[in-house]
Short mmCIF file of C-alpha atoms and ligand atoms in Angstrom, two decimals:
data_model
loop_
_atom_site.label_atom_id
_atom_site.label_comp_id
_atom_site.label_asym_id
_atom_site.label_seq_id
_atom_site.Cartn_x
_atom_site.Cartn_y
_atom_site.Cartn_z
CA UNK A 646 0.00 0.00 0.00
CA UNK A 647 2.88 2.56 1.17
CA UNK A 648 4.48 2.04 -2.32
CA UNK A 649 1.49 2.80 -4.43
CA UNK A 650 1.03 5.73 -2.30
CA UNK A 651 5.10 6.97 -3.18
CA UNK A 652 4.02 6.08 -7.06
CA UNK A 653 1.39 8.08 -6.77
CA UNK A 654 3.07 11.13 -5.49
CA UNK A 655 5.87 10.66 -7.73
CA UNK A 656 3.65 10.76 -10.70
CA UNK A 657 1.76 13.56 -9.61
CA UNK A 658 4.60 15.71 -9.12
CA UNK A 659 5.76 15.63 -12.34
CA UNK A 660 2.00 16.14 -13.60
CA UNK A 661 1.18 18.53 -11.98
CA UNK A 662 3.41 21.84 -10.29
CA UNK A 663 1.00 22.47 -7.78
CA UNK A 664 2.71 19.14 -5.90
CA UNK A 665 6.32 20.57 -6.54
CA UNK A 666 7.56 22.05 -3.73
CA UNK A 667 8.44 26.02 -5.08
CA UNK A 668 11.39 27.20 -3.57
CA UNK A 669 11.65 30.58 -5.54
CA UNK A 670 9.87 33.20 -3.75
CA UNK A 671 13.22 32.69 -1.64
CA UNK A 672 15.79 34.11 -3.89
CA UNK A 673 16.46 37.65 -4.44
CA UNK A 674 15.45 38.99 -7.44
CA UNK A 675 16.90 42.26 -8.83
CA UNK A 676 14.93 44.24 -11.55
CA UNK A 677 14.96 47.72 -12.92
CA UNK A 678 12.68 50.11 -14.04
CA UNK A 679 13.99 53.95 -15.59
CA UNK A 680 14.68 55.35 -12.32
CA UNK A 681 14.94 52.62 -9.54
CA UNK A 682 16.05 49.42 -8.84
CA UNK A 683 14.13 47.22 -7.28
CA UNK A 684 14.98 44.20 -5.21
CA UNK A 685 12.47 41.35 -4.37
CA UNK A 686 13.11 39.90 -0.53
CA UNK A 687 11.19 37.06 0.86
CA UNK A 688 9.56 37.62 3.92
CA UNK A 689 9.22 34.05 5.61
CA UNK A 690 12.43 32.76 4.95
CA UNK A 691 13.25 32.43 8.52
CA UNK A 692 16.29 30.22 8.23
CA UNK A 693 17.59 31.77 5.28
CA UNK A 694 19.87 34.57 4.37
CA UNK A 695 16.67 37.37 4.39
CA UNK A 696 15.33 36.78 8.50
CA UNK A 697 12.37 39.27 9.81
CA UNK A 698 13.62 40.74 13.33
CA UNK A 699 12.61 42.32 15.93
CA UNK A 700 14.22 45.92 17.04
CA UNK A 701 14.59 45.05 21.05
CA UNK A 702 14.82 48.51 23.61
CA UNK A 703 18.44 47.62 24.14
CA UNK A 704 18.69 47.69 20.52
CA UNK A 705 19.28 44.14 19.79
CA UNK A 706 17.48 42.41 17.17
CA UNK A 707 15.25 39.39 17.95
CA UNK A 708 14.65 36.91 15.05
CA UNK A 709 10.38 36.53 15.38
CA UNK A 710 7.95 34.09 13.64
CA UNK A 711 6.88 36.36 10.37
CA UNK A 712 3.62 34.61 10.36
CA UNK A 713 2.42 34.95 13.90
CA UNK A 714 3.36 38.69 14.38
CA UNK A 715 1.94 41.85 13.09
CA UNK A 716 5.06 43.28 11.02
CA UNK A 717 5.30 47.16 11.97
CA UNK A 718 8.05 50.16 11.77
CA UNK A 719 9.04 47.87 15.00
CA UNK A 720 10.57 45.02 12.77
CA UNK A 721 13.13 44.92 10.01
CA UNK A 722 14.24 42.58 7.22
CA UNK A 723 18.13 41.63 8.13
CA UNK A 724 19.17 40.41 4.72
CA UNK A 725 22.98 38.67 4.53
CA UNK A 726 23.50 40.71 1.51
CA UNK A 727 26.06 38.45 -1.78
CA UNK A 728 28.07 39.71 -4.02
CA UNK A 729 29.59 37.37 -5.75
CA UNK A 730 28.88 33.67 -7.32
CA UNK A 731 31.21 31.35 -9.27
CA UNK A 732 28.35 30.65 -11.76
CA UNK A 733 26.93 31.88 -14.37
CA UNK A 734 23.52 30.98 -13.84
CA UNK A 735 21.43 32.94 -11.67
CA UNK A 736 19.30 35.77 -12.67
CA UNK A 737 20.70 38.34 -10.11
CA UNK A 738 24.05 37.75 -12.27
CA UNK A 739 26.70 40.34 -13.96
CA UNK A 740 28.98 37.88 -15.96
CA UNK A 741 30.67 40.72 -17.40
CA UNK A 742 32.04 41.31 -14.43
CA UNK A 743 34.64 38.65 -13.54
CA UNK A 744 37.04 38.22 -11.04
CA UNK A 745 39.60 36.04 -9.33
CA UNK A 746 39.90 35.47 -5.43
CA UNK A 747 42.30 32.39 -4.94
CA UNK A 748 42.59 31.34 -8.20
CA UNK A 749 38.84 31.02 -8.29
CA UNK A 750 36.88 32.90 -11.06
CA UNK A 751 33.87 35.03 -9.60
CA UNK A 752 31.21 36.73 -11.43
CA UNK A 753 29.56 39.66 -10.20
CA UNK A 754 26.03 38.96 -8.00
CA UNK A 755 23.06 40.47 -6.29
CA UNK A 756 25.12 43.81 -4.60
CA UNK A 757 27.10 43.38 -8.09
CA UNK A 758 24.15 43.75 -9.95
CA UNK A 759 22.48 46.55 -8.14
CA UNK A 760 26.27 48.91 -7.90
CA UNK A 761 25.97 47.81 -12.04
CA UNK A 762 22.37 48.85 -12.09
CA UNK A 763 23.11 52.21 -9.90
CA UNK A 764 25.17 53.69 -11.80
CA UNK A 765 23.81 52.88 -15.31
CA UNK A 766 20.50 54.18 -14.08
CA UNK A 767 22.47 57.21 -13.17
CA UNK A 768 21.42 56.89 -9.58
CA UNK A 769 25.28 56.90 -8.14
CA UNK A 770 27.92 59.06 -10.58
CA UNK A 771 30.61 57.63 -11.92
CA UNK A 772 33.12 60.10 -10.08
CA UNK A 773 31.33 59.16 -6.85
CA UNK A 774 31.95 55.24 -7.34
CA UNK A 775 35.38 56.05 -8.50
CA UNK A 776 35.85 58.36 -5.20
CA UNK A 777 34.71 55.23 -3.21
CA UNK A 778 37.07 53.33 -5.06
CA UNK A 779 40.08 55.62 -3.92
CA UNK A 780 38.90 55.64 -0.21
CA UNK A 781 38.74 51.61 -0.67
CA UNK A 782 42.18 51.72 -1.26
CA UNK A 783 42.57 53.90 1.78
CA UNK A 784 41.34 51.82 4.36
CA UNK A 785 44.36 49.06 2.71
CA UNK A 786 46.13 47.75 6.25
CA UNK A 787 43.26 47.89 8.99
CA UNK A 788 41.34 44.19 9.22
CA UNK A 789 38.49 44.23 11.60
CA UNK A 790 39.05 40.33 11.64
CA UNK A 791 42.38 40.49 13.27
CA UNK A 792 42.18 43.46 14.96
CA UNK A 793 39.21 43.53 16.94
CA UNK A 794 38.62 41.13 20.12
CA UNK A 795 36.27 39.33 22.05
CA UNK A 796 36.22 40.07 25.73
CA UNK A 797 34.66 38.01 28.61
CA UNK A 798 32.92 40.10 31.17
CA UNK A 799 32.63 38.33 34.24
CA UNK A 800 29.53 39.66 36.73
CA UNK A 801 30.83 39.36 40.23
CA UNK A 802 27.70 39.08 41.89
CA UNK A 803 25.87 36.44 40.37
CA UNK A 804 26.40 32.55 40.12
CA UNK A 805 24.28 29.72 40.06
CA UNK A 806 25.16 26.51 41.45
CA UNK A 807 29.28 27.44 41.60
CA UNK A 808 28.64 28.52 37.55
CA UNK A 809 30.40 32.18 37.36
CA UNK A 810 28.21 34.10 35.20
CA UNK A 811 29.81 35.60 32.65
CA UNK A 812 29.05 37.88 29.69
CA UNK A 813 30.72 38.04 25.85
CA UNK A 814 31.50 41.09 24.46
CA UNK A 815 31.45 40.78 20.61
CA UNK A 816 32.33 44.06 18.63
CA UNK A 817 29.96 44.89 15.80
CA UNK A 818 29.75 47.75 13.72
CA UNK A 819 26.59 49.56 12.63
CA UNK A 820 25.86 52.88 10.07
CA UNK A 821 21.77 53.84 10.49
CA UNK A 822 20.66 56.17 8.22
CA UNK A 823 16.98 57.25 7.37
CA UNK A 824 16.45 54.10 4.81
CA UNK A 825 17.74 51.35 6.22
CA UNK A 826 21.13 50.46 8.40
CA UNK A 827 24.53 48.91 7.27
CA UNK A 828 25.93 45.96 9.96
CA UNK A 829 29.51 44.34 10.28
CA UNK A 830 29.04 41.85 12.95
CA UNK A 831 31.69 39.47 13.88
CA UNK A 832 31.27 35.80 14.21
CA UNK A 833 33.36 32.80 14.97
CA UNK A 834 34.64 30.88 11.98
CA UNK A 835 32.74 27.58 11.50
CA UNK A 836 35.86 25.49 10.15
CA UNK A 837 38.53 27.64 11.11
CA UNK A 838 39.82 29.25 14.06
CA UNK A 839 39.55 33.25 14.33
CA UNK A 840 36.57 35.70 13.33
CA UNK A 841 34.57 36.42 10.30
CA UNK A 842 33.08 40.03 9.64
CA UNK A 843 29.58 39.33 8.10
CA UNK A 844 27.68 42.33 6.55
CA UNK A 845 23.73 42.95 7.25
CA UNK A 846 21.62 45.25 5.12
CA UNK A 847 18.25 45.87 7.54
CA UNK A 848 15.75 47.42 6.12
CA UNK A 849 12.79 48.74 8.53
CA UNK A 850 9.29 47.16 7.54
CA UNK A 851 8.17 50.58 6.64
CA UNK A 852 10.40 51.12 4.53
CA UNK A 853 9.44 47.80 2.14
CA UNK A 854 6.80 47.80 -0.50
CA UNK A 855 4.24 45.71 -2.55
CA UNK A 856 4.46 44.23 -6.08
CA UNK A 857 2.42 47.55 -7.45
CA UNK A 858 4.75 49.56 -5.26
CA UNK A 859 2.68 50.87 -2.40
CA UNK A 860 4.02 50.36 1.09
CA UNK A 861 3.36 46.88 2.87
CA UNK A 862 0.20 47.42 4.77
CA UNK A 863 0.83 46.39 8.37
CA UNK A 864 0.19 42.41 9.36
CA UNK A 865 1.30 38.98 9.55
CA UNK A 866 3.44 38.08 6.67
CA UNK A 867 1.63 35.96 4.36
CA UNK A 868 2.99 32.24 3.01
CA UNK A 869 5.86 32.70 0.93
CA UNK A 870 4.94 36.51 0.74
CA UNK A 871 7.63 38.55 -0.97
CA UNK A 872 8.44 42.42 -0.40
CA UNK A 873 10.05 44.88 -2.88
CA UNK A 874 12.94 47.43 -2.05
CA UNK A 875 13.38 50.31 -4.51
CA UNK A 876 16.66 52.14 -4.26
CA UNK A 877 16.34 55.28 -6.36
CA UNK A 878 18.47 58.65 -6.39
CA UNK A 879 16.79 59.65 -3.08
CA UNK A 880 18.73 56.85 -1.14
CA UNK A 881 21.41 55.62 -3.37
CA UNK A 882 23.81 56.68 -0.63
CA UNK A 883 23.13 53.33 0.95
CA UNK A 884 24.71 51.46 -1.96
CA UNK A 885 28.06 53.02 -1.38
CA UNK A 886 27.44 52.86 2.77
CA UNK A 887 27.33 49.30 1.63
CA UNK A 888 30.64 48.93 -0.29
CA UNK A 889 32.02 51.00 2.31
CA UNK A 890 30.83 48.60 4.93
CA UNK A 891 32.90 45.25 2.60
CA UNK A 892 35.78 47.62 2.38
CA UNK A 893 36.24 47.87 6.11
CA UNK A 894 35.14 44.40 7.27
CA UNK A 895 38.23 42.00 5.97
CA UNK A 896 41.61 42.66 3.58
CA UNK A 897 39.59 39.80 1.19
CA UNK A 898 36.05 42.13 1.42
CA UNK A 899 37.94 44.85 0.35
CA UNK A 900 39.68 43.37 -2.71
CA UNK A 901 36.97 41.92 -3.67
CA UNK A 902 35.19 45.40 -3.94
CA UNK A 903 38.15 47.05 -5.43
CA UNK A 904 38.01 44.35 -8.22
CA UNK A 905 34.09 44.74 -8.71
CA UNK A 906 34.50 49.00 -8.79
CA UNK A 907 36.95 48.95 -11.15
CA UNK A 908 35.00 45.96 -13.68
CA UNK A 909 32.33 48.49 -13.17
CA UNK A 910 33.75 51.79 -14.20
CA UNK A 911 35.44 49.86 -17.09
CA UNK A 912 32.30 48.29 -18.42
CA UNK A 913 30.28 51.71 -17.63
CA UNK A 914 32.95 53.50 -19.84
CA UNK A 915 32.94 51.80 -23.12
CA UNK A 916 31.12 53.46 -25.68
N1 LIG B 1179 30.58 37.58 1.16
C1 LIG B 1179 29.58 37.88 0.32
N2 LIG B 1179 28.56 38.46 0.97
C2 LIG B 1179 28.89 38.52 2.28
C3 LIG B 1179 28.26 39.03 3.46
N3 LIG B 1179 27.06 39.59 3.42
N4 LIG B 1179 28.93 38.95 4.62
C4 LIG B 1179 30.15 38.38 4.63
N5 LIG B 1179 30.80 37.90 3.59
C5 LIG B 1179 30.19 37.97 2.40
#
């Protein structure tokens, strides 16, 4: 009986898509219109790179359950923004712009595509990228990785069955502006020893819109809802907060960027 059952479900999920399991309202999607770009972000996610959060009083942010909460200005989407990919076959892919890191050839990806987008749009000036591009080059010998430590607080008065209680101190770096914030946080390698530098964009609820473009009505997210971000002139600032924020978080972030500003301001100057 249980194998005519599998048989069954196995034919009709190659009948018929409504029994495929679709996995694509979780990938970013990057599109552009004359005078914005506009990024698709999946809103339920929760164990992926795009995670709803909650903004704490101490100013922590608490990962919530999108479906079970009413999403207000109080939440924001904290999305582990990519750059690069060593494929060609995504749609949020720039294969003219290729680099190397290792030996490894890397094509331009998601943040790729949207510093492309930018500044063929005209929303970010090709003397502005190129100034970011010099103060890249600037920040050269200082590596957040190495330089910054964890400390171990411990609180005198408090233990619990001989335990000392004790509190970690991680460093982590954050640049709020009016349309959404910029985070370096540093976590513990998972194969290696020593600290990785990890960069967040968040972008506050309000701030995120519907597919006609209208902002997201407060309320529990929806099943495999999606929400739009539109960067346009007014906040294109955040794009180069962004590269800033790779530039300053590791010596490999950094050349990475310097190799993806200069594809771009090559590519963006041929006739
Ligand atoms: N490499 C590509 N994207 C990254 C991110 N958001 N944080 C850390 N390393 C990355």
């Amino acid at each position: 009986m249980q194998k005519i059952i599998v048989v069954v479900l196995i034919f009709l999920s190659f009948a018929s898509p409504a029994f495929c399991v679709d996995a694509s309202y979780k990938e970013v999607l990057i599109s552009s219109t004359t005078n914005a770009i506009r990024v698709r972000l999946p809103l339920t996610d929760v164990t992926g790179k795009v995670r709803v959060k909650e903004l704490s009083t101490n100013g922590f942010g608490q990962p919530v359950a999108p479906l079970k909460v009413a999403l207000d200005q109080n939440f924001y989407l904290e999305w582990q923004i990519g750059y690069d990919t060593p494929n060609t076959n995504s749609p949020s892919v720039v294969p003219a712009i290729q680099f190397q890191r290792n030996g490894e050839t890397k094509y331009g990806h998601e943040f790729s595509k949207i510093i492309f987008d930018a500044v063929r749009l005209g929303l970010i000036s090709t003397n502005k990228l190129a100034n970011e591009l010099r103060s890249l080059k600037k920040i050269g010998t200082f590596d957040l990785e190495k330089d910054e430590a964890m400390q171990l607080e411990k609180d005198t008065n408090r233990a619990t069955d001989g335990f000392q209680r004790e509190i970690q101190l991680v460093p982590q770096f954050s640049l709020v502006t009016p349309d959404g914030s910029v985070q370096i946080q540093l976590k513990q390698k998972q194969r290696a020893v020593g600290f990785q530098s990890m960069i967040y964009v968040c972008l506050p609820l309000n701030k995120v819109l519907t597919m006609d473009g209208s902002p997201r009505p407060v309320g529990k997210a929806k099943s495999k809802e999606t929400v739009y971000y539109d960067f346009t002139k007014g906040n294109a600032e955040l794009i180069l907060d962004i590269i800033h924020a790779f530039g300053m978080a590791s010596q490999q972030h950094n050349a990475d960027m310097q190799q993806i500003l200069g594809k771009i301001l090559a590519e963006t100057a041929k006739p």
